[in-house]
């Protein structure tokens, strides 16, 4: 295991990216920081800049308007990083599959930017905060 | 003085839809504001016409995660208006309970975020901590923390178990108690008074002129509420009152929301007591051609839905108007003349789900050079509170309440 990957496993800092979600996953992500779940005790911290992040928490199906911004943002993130698709929209676009404004599911978009990207999914609409914690732990164990 | 542009957004990573605000400032004073919305466009209205009448309730539910009952509520009212069916009584009471639970958790969420903006993270943690029991109730009654999928044209999708009500009563009492604690701590704090009173005043004239809705207009002293103006569900059968507050500033908006939580809790308790037995679904068999409108009071204001059908299985046209669409333009009246450190709070006060200031940057108009990052802007807001704390002396009312809770613990 390389040093950078080993370092990634400890206290991952996450950055939250909203790619046209319905806000529900985003609220549940914020919920993780509040007293009931309090992920900061595991060293998981929400940071304000992608340059500080080890993982991106992406919610929503990608639409045309935010796609260029997401590409820019992914390029700014320090590598290696893990991309978490939070919720069913990021996973399979669910009911927004037929919309004229969405460009594709998250993995297709990310693989186009970086073929070696590490992508993990937490399904659910919205996923429960417990499920998100489990998803992050499981993804980090596979590194 | 030289004019400078401060762009806010469009991407704020904390939560909610992306909006873009362009503040034109002179020194620290905002002289004009311009805004762009539409970053979260997913083509819901068009998608809805591809689905059947029944499936569309799930699509409109995903317009917004926090108003996830208000949108289906307005939609099913529109469909029922189109086909002219009568909803069973029990379904009406169940709908009221779910709508009010949503209002409680949405307002608690707002109180938390407003606290976070002015650097009172204690209020943020409180608001969200006391929101969790409400989500527990939602999960117990409907099966999910958010996106309840309870609405259905003609009734509700699943019945509530009357045996759960005793437990819900107990939990609602806790919510009322913790909200009263929040009201006491937040509304009496001298620092919060200085930070919110007289800030972002929306006069009665402007509130009507901009067509603002919900708590934003009620904080300007106008008792505008769809629940009393055009009663739907069981709102005309229970005892509650519309909360209004004079002033129109950020403080008034906070007060209206906090007091509304208690009213909503009262409605939930009464609905559970008066809950009649009977069917929960009117079983709509066919859809006539025609038009229907429905409006419901979301936590942020009136949600309006319009549907037109041609007798077929899906809507031919579906139009949605959400409350934030009307409330956001009022920034033009409220933000101008205030300092940058107040703008984050004023824009948050109408609850457009504006939450993140990390993406803000101050740019010199002449050179396009980055002068100040979003982080520093947030610091600016926090510093203003810190200075006030020093001025009013420590400990403040919030800190005293924390100490009291800790000593009880």
Coordinates of C-alpha atoms in Angstrom, one line a residue:
Chain A
X1 CA 0.0 0.0 0.0
X2 CA 1.3 3.4 -1.0
X3 CA 1.8 6.0 1.7
X4 CA -0.8 8.3 0.2
X5 CA -3.5 5.5 0.3
X6 CA -2.5 4.6 3.9
X7 CA -2.9 8.3 4.8
X8 CA -6.3 8.5 3.1
X9 CA -7.7 5.8 5.4
X10 CA -7.2 7.9 8.5
X11 CA -9.5 10.8 9.3
X12 CA -10.9 11.4 5.8
X13 CA -11.9 15.0 5.1
X14 CA -14.9 15.2 2.9
X15 CA -16.2 17.9 0.6
X16 CA -19.9 18.0 -0.4
X17 CA -20.9 18.6 -4.0
X18 CA -24.5 19.1 -4.9
X19 CA -25.1 18.2 -8.6
X20 CA -28.7 19.1 -8.9
X21 CA -30.1 17.0 -6.1
X22 CA -33.4 17.6 -4.3
X23 CA -31.4 18.7 -1.2
X24 CA -32.5 15.7 0.8
X25 CA -29.2 13.8 0.6
X26 CA -27.5 17.1 1.3
X27 CA -29.4 17.7 4.5
X28 CA -28.7 14.1 5.6
X29 CA -25.0 14.7 5.0
X30 CA -25.2 17.8 7.2
X31 CA -27.1 15.7 9.7
X32 CA -24.0 13.6 10.1
X33 CA -22.2 16.5 11.8
X34 CA -24.9 17.2 14.4
X35 CA -25.1 15.6 17.9
X36 CA -27.1 12.5 17.0
X37 CA -24.4 11.0 14.6
X38 CA -21.4 13.3 15.1
X39 CA -19.0 11.8 12.6
X40 CA -16.3 14.3 13.7
X41 CA -15.5 11.8 16.5
X42 CA -14.2 9.5 13.8
X43 CA -12.1 12.3 12.3
X44 CA -14.5 12.7 9.3
X45 CA -14.8 16.4 8.7
X46 CA -16.7 18.5 6.2
X47 CA -14.3 21.0 4.7
X48 CA -14.9 24.1 2.7
X49 CA -12.6 23.6 -0.2
X50 CA -12.0 20.6 -2.6
X51 CA -8.3 21.2 -2.3
X52 CA -8.4 20.0 1.4
X53 CA -10.6 17.0 0.7
X54 CA -9.8 13.3 0.6
X55 CA -13.3 12.3 -0.5
X56 CA -16.1 14.0 -2.5
X57 CA -19.7 13.4 -1.3
X58 CA -21.7 13.8 -4.5
X59 CA -25.4 13.9 -4.5
X60 CA -27.9 14.2 -7.4
X61 CA -27.9 13.4 -11.1
X62 CA -25.5 15.5 -13.0
X63 CA -27.1 18.2 -15.1
X64 CA -25.8 20.2 -18.0
X65 CA -25.4 23.4 -16.0
X66 CA -23.2 22.0 -13.2
X67 CA -21.2 19.6 -15.3
X68 CA -18.4 22.0 -16.2
X69 CA -18.2 23.1 -12.6
X70 CA -17.9 19.6 -11.4
X71 CA -15.1 18.8 -13.8
X72 CA -13.2 21.8 -12.6
X73 CA -13.9 20.8 -9.0
X74 CA -12.8 17.2 -9.5
X75 CA -9.5 18.4 -11.0
X76 CA -8.9 20.6 -8.0
X77 CA -9.3 17.8 -5.5
X78 CA -6.1 16.3 -4.2
X79 CA -5.5 12.8 -5.6
X80 CA -5.9 10.0 -4.7
X81 CA -9.5 10.7 -3.6
X82 CA -12.6 8.7 -3.3
X83 CA -15.9 9.8 -4.9
X84 CA -19.0 8.8 -3.0
X85 CA -22.2 8.8 -4.9
X86 CA -24.8 9.6 -2.2
X87 CA -28.3 8.5 -3.0
X88 CA -30.1 6.8 -5.8
X89 CA -29.9 9.8 -8.2
X90 CA -26.1 9.7 -8.3
X91 CA -26.2 5.9 -8.6
X92 CA -28.7 5.4 -11.4
X93 CA -30.4 8.8 -12.0
X94 CA -33.7 7.1 -11.0
X95 CA -36.7 9.2 -12.3
X96 CA -34.5 11.8 -13.8
X97 CA -33.2 9.4 -16.4
X98 CA -35.6 10.7 -19.0
X99 CA -35.0 14.4 -18.3
X100 CA -33.7 16.6 -21.0
X101 CA -31.3 18.4 -18.7
X102 CA -29.3 15.5 -17.2
X103 CA -26.2 14.2 -18.8
X104 CA -25.5 10.9 -17.2
X105 CA -24.9 9.0 -14.0
X106 CA -22.0 10.0 -11.8
X107 CA -19.7 7.1 -12.6
X108 CA -19.9 7.8 -16.4
X109 CA -19.0 11.4 -15.8
X110 CA -16.2 10.7 -13.3
X111 CA -14.6 8.0 -15.4
X112 CA -14.5 10.4 -18.4
X113 CA -12.5 12.9 -16.3
X114 CA -10.3 10.3 -14.6
X115 CA -10.4 6.6 -15.7
X116 CA -8.7 5.5 -12.4
X117 CA -11.2 7.2 -10.1
X118 CA -12.3 5.3 -7.0
X119 CA -16.1 5.4 -6.8
X120 CA -18.3 4.1 -4.0
X121 CA -22.1 4.2 -3.8
X122 CA -24.5 4.6 -0.9
X123 CA -28.0 3.9 -2.3
X124 CA -31.2 5.1 -0.8
X125 CA -33.6 8.0 -1.2
X126 CA -32.2 9.6 0.9
X127 CA -29.8 7.1 2.5
X128 CA -29.9 7.1 6.2
X129 CA -27.0 8.7 8.0
X130 CA -26.0 5.3 9.4
X131 CA -25.8 4.0 5.9
X132 CA -23.5 6.8 4.8
X133 CA -21.2 6.1 7.7
X134 CA -21.2 2.4 6.8
X135 CA -20.5 3.2 3.2
X136 CA -17.5 5.4 4.0
X137 CA -16.1 2.8 6.4
X138 CA -16.5 0.0 3.8
X139 CA -15.0 2.0 1.0
X140 CA -12.0 2.9 3.1
X141 CA -11.5 -0.7 4.1
X142 CA -11.1 -1.8 0.5
X143 CA -8.2 0.7 -0.1
Chain B
X1 CA -16.3 55.5 -3.8
X2 CA -15.2 52.7 -6.0
X3 CA -17.8 50.1 -6.7
X4 CA -16.9 46.4 -6.2
X5 CA -18.8 43.2 -7.2
X6 CA -19.1 40.4 -4.7
X7 CA -20.3 37.2 -6.4
X8 CA -22.0 34.6 -4.1
X9 CA -22.4 31.1 -5.4
X10 CA -23.6 29.5 -7.5
X11 CA -22.1 26.4 -6.0
X12 CA -22.3 26.2 -2.3
X13 CA -21.2 22.9 -1.0
X14 CA -23.2 22.7 2.3
X15 CA -26.7 22.2 1.1
X16 CA -29.6 23.3 -1.0
X17 CA -30.1 24.5 -4.5
X18 CA -27.4 26.6 -6.1
X19 CA -28.2 30.3 -6.6
X20 CA -26.0 33.0 -7.7
X21 CA -26.0 36.5 -6.2
X22 CA -24.0 39.4 -7.5
X23 CA -23.6 42.0 -4.8
X24 CA -22.4 45.4 -5.9
X25 CA -20.7 47.0 -2.9
X26 CA -19.1 50.4 -2.0
X27 CA -16.6 49.7 0.7
X28 CA -18.5 47.4 3.0
X29 CA -22.0 48.7 2.1
X30 CA -24.2 46.8 -0.4
X31 CA -25.6 49.3 -3.0
X32 CA -27.3 46.8 -5.4
X33 CA -27.9 43.1 -5.8
X34 CA -28.5 40.9 -8.8
X35 CA -29.4 37.3 -8.8
X36 CA -29.6 34.2 -11.0
X37 CA -31.5 31.1 -10.3
X38 CA -31.9 27.9 -12.3
X39 CA -28.8 25.9 -11.5
X40 CA -30.7 22.9 -10.2
X41 CA -33.0 22.6 -13.2
X42 CA -34.0 19.0 -13.8
X43 CA -37.1 19.5 -16.0
X44 CA -39.6 18.3 -13.4
X45 CA -42.6 19.8 -15.1
X46 CA -41.8 18.0 -18.4
X47 CA -40.9 14.8 -16.6
X48 CA -44.3 14.9 -14.8
X49 CA -46.1 14.9 -18.2
X50 CA -44.3 11.7 -19.1
X51 CA -45.6 9.9 -16.0
X52 CA -49.1 8.8 -15.0
X53 CA -51.1 10.8 -12.6
X54 CA -50.2 8.5 -9.8
X55 CA -46.5 8.3 -10.6
X56 CA -46.2 12.1 -10.8
X57 CA -46.7 12.4 -7.0
X58 CA -43.3 10.8 -6.6
X59 CA -41.7 13.1 -9.1
X60 CA -43.0 16.3 -7.5
X61 CA -41.9 15.0 -4.1
X62 CA -38.4 15.3 -5.4
X63 CA -38.6 18.9 -6.3
X64 CA -37.3 19.8 -2.9
X65 CA -36.1 17.5 -0.1
X66 CA -37.4 19.7 2.8
X67 CA -40.8 20.6 1.2
X68 CA -41.2 16.9 0.2
X69 CA -44.8 16.8 1.5
X70 CA -45.9 20.3 0.4
X71 CA -45.3 19.8 -3.3
X72 CA -47.2 16.5 -3.5
X73 CA -49.9 18.1 -1.3
X74 CA -50.5 20.9 -3.7
X75 CA -50.3 18.5 -6.7
X76 CA -52.9 16.1 -5.3
X77 CA -55.2 19.0 -4.5
X78 CA -54.8 20.1 -8.1
X79 CA -55.7 16.6 -9.4
X80 CA -58.6 16.4 -7.0
X81 CA -59.8 19.8 -8.2
X82 CA -59.6 18.5 -11.8
X83 CA -61.6 15.3 -11.2
X84 CA -63.8 16.8 -8.5
X85 CA -63.6 14.0 -6.0
X86 CA -64.1 14.3 -2.2
X87 CA -61.3 13.1 0.1
X88 CA -62.3 10.9 3.1
X89 CA -62.0 12.6 6.5
X90 CA -59.4 10.3 7.9
X91 CA -57.1 11.0 4.9
X92 CA -57.5 14.7 5.5
X93 CA -56.3 14.4 9.1
X94 CA -53.4 12.2 8.2
X95 CA -52.3 14.7 5.5
X96 CA -52.4 17.5 8.1
X97 CA -50.2 15.6 10.5
X98 CA -47.6 14.8 7.9
X99 CA -47.6 18.4 6.6
X100 CA -47.2 19.9 10.1
X101 CA -44.4 17.5 11.0
X102 CA -42.6 18.6 7.9
X103 CA -43.0 22.3 8.9
X104 CA -41.6 21.6 12.4
X105 CA -38.4 19.9 11.1
X106 CA -37.9 22.5 8.4
X107 CA -38.2 25.4 10.8
X108 CA -35.8 23.8 13.3
X109 CA -33.4 23.2 10.4
X110 CA -33.6 26.9 9.5
X111 CA -33.1 28.1 13.1
X112 CA -29.9 25.9 13.2
X113 CA -28.5 27.3 10.0
X114 CA -29.3 30.9 10.9
X115 CA -27.3 30.3 14.1
X116 CA -24.4 28.9 12.2
X117 CA -24.3 31.9 9.9
X118 CA -23.9 34.4 12.7
X119 CA -21.3 32.2 14.4
X120 CA -23.5 30.7 17.1
X121 CA -22.8 27.1 16.4
X122 CA -24.5 26.1 19.6
X123 CA -27.8 27.2 18.1
X124 CA -26.9 25.1 15.0
X125 CA -26.3 22.0 17.1
X126 CA -29.4 22.6 19.2
X127 CA -31.7 23.1 16.2
X128 CA -30.5 20.0 14.5
X129 CA -30.5 17.9 17.7
X130 CA -34.1 18.8 18.5
X131 CA -35.0 18.1 14.9
X132 CA -34.0 14.4 15.2
X133 CA -37.0 13.3 17.3
X134 CA -39.3 14.8 14.7
X135 CA -37.6 12.8 12.0
X136 CA -38.0 9.7 14.3
X137 CA -41.7 10.4 14.4
X138 CA -41.8 10.7 10.6
X139 CA -39.9 7.4 10.3
X140 CA -42.3 5.7 12.7
X141 CA -45.4 7.0 11.0
X142 CA -44.4 6.8 7.3
X143 CA -41.4 4.6 7.0
X144 CA -38.8 7.1 5.9
X145 CA -37.0 10.1 7.5
X146 CA -37.7 12.3 4.5
X147 CA -39.7 11.7 1.2
X148 CA -42.7 10.2 3.0
X149 CA -44.6 9.3 -0.2
X150 CA -47.9 9.6 1.8
X151 CA -49.9 11.7 -0.7
X152 CA -52.0 10.1 -3.4
X153 CA -54.7 11.7 -5.6
X154 CA -57.9 10.9 -3.7
X155 CA -56.4 10.2 -0.3
X156 CA -53.2 8.9 1.3
X157 CA -51.1 6.0 0.4
X158 CA -50.9 4.2 3.7
X159 CA -52.8 4.4 7.0
X160 CA -51.5 5.4 10.4
X161 CA -51.6 3.1 13.3
X162 CA -53.7 4.6 16.1
X163 CA -51.6 2.8 18.7
X164 CA -48.6 4.9 17.8
X165 CA -50.3 8.1 18.8
X166 CA -49.6 7.8 22.5
X167 CA -45.8 7.7 21.7
X168 CA -46.1 10.6 19.2
X169 CA -47.9 12.7 21.8
X170 CA -45.0 12.1 24.2
X171 CA -42.4 13.0 21.6
X172 CA -44.4 16.1 20.5
X173 CA -44.4 17.3 24.2
X174 CA -40.6 17.0 24.2
X175 CA -40.5 19.0 20.9
X176 CA -42.7 21.8 22.4
X177 CA -40.5 21.9 25.5
X178 CA -37.2 22.1 23.7
X179 CA -38.7 24.7 21.3
X180 CA -39.8 26.8 24.3
X181 CA -36.2 26.5 25.6
X182 CA -34.9 27.7 22.2
X183 CA -37.4 30.6 22.1
X184 CA -36.3 31.7 25.6
X185 CA -32.6 31.4 24.8
X186 CA -32.5 32.8 21.3
X187 CA -35.1 35.6 21.4
X188 CA -33.8 37.0 24.7
X189 CA -30.1 37.1 23.8
X190 CA -28.8 40.6 23.6
X191 CA -26.1 39.7 21.1
X192 CA -28.6 38.1 18.8
X193 CA -30.9 41.1 19.2
X194 CA -28.1 43.4 18.1
X195 CA -27.2 41.1 15.3
X196 CA -30.7 40.6 13.9
X197 CA -33.0 43.5 14.9
X198 CA -33.3 46.2 12.3
X199 CA -31.3 44.1 9.8
X200 CA -32.8 43.3 6.4
X201 CA -36.1 45.1 7.1
X202 CA -38.8 44.2 4.6
X203 CA -41.5 46.8 4.9
X204 CA -45.2 46.0 4.5
X205 CA -45.3 47.8 1.2
X206 CA -42.3 45.8 -0.2
X207 CA -43.6 42.5 1.2
X208 CA -46.8 43.0 -0.8
X209 CA -45.0 44.5 -3.8
X210 CA -42.6 41.6 -4.2
X211 CA -45.4 39.1 -3.5
X212 CA -43.4 37.4 -0.8
X213 CA -45.0 34.4 0.9
X214 CA -45.0 32.4 4.1
X215 CA -43.0 33.4 7.1
X216 CA -41.3 36.2 5.1
X217 CA -44.6 38.1 4.6
X218 CA -46.0 37.1 8.1
X219 CA -42.9 38.7 9.7
X220 CA -43.9 41.9 8.1
X221 CA -47.2 41.9 9.9
X222 CA -49.4 40.5 7.2
X223 CA -51.4 37.4 8.2
X224 CA -51.2 35.6 4.9
X225 CA -51.5 31.9 5.2
X226 CA -53.2 29.5 2.8
X227 CA -54.2 27.3 5.7
X228 CA -56.7 29.9 6.8
X229 CA -57.3 31.8 3.6
X230 CA -58.3 28.7 1.6
X231 CA -58.5 25.9 4.1
X232 CA -57.6 22.4 2.9
X233 CA -57.0 19.2 4.9
X234 CA -58.3 19.5 8.5
X235 CA -56.9 23.0 9.2
X236 CA -60.3 24.5 9.6
X237 CA -61.4 21.9 12.1
X238 CA -58.5 22.4 14.6
X239 CA -57.7 25.3 16.9
X240 CA -54.6 27.2 16.0
X241 CA -53.6 30.7 15.1
X242 CA -51.5 32.4 12.3
X243 CA -48.3 33.8 13.8
X244 CA -47.4 37.3 12.7
X245 CA -44.8 39.7 13.9
X246 CA -44.2 43.4 13.2
X247 CA -40.9 44.7 11.9
X248 CA -40.0 42.5 8.9
X249 CA -36.4 42.2 10.1
X250 CA -34.4 39.0 10.5
X251 CA -35.4 38.9 14.2
X252 CA -39.1 38.9 13.2
X253 CA -38.6 36.1 10.7
X254 CA -36.8 34.0 13.3
X255 CA -39.6 34.7 15.9
X256 CA -42.3 33.8 13.4
X257 CA -40.6 30.5 12.6
X258 CA -39.9 29.5 16.2
X259 CA -43.5 30.3 17.3
X260 CA -44.9 28.5 14.3
X261 CA -43.2 25.3 15.5
X262 CA -45.3 25.4 18.6
X263 CA -48.5 26.0 16.7
X264 CA -47.7 23.1 14.3
X265 CA -47.1 20.8 17.2
X266 CA -50.5 21.8 18.6
X267 CA -52.1 21.0 15.2
X268 CA -50.4 17.6 15.2
X269 CA -51.6 16.8 18.7
X270 CA -55.2 17.9 18.0
X271 CA -55.3 15.9 14.7
X272 CA -54.3 12.8 16.5
X273 CA -57.0 13.3 19.2
X274 CA -59.8 14.0 16.7
X275 CA -58.7 11.4 14.1
X276 CA -61.9 9.8 12.7
X277 CA -62.0 6.2 11.5
X278 CA -62.9 5.2 8.0
X279 CA -61.5 4.8 4.5
X280 CA -58.3 6.6 3.5
X281 CA -58.7 6.6 -0.3
X282 CA -61.4 7.9 -2.6
X283 CA -60.4 5.5 -5.3
X284 CA -60.4 7.7 -8.4
X285 CA -61.5 5.7 -11.3
X286 CA -61.3 8.0 -14.3
X287 CA -59.8 11.4 -15.1
X288 CA -62.0 13.8 -17.0
X289 CA -60.3 16.4 -19.4
X290 CA -59.9 19.8 -17.8
X291 CA -57.8 22.0 -15.6
X292 CA -57.1 21.9 -11.9
X293 CA -55.3 24.1 -9.4
X294 CA -54.0 23.4 -6.0
X295 CA -52.1 25.4 -3.4
X296 CA -50.7 24.4 -0.1
X297 CA -48.7 26.2 2.6
X298 CA -45.2 24.9 2.6
X299 CA -42.8 25.8 5.4
X300 CA -41.5 28.6 3.1
X301 CA -44.8 29.9 1.8
X302 CA -47.5 29.0 -0.7
X303 CA -46.8 26.2 -3.2
X304 CA -48.9 26.4 -6.3
X305 CA -49.6 23.6 -8.8
X306 CA -51.6 23.7 -12.0
X307 CA -52.4 20.6 -14.1
X308 CA -54.2 20.2 -17.3
X309 CA -55.5 16.8 -18.6
X310 CA -57.0 15.6 -21.8
X311 CA -58.8 12.6 -20.3
X312 CA -55.7 10.4 -20.7
X313 CA -53.4 8.8 -18.2
X314 CA -51.1 11.7 -17.6
X315 CA -51.1 15.5 -17.4
X316 CA -50.7 17.4 -20.6
X317 CA -49.3 20.4 -18.8
X318 CA -48.0 20.7 -15.2
X319 CA -46.9 24.0 -13.8
X320 CA -45.3 24.5 -10.4
X321 CA -44.5 27.7 -8.5
X322 CA -42.4 27.3 -5.4
X323 CA -42.3 29.9 -2.6
X324 CA -38.6 30.7 -2.8
X325 CA -39.2 31.9 -6.4
X326 CA -41.2 34.8 -4.9
X327 CA -39.1 35.3 -1.8
X328 CA -35.7 35.5 -3.4
X329 CA -36.3 38.8 -5.4
X330 CA -37.1 40.5 -2.1
X331 CA -33.4 40.6 -1.4
X332 CA -33.4 43.7 -3.6
X333 CA -35.3 45.5 -0.9
X334 CA -33.7 43.9 2.1
X335 CA -29.9 43.6 1.3
X336 CA -29.3 47.1 -0.1
X337 CA -27.7 49.4 2.4
X338 CA -26.4 46.7 4.7
X339 CA -22.8 45.5 5.2
X340 CA -21.5 42.3 3.6
X341 CA -21.3 40.6 7.0
X342 CA -25.1 41.0 7.3
X343 CA -26.0 39.9 3.8
X344 CA -25.3 36.2 4.5
X345 CA -27.8 36.4 7.3
X346 CA -30.4 38.4 5.4
X347 CA -30.4 36.1 2.4
X348 CA -30.6 33.1 4.8
X349 CA -33.6 34.8 6.6
X350 CA -36.1 34.1 3.9
X351 CA -34.9 30.4 4.0
X352 CA -34.1 30.1 0.3
X353 CA -31.9 27.3 1.6
X354 CA -28.9 29.5 1.1
X355 CA -26.3 28.1 3.4
X356 CA -22.8 28.2 2.2
X357 CA -20.5 31.2 2.2
X358 CA -17.4 29.3 1.4
X359 CA -17.9 29.8 -2.3
X360 CA -18.1 33.6 -2.0
X361 CA -15.3 35.8 -3.2
X362 CA -14.8 39.5 -3.4
X363 CA -13.5 40.6 -6.8
X364 CA -12.3 44.1 -7.8
X365 CA -14.5 45.1 -10.8
X366 CA -11.7 46.9 -12.6
X367 CA -9.0 44.1 -12.4
X368 CA -11.1 40.9 -11.7
X369 CA -8.6 40.3 -9.0
X370 CA -9.5 38.1 -6.0
X371 CA -9.5 40.3 -2.9
X372 CA -11.1 38.2 -0.3
X373 CA -12.2 34.6 -0.2
X374 CA -15.5 33.2 1.0
X375 CA -13.8 31.9 4.2
X376 CA -12.8 35.4 5.1
X377 CA -16.3 36.7 4.5
X378 CA -17.7 34.1 6.9
X379 CA -15.0 35.2 9.4
X380 CA -16.2 38.7 8.9
X381 CA -19.7 37.7 10.0
X382 CA -18.4 35.8 12.9
X383 CA -16.2 38.6 14.1
X384 CA -19.2 41.0 14.1
X385 CA -20.9 38.7 16.6
X386 CA -17.7 38.2 18.7
X387 CA -17.3 42.0 19.0
X388 CA -20.9 42.3 20.2
X389 CA -20.4 39.5 22.7
X390 CA -17.5 41.5 24.2
X391 CA -19.6 44.6 24.2
X392 CA -22.5 43.0 26.0
X393 CA -20.3 41.0 28.4
X394 CA -19.9 37.3 28.9
X395 CA -21.6 34.9 29.6
X396 CA -24.6 35.6 27.2
X397 CA -28.0 34.1 27.6
X398 CA -27.2 31.2 25.3
X399 CA -24.0 30.4 27.2
X400 CA -25.9 30.6 30.5
X401 CA -28.5 28.1 29.2
X402 CA -25.7 25.8 28.0
X403 CA -24.1 25.9 31.5
X404 CA -27.5 25.2 33.1
X405 CA -28.1 22.2 30.8
X406 CA -24.6 20.9 31.6
X407 CA -25.1 21.3 35.3
X408 CA -28.4 19.5 35.1
X409 CA -26.7 16.8 33.2

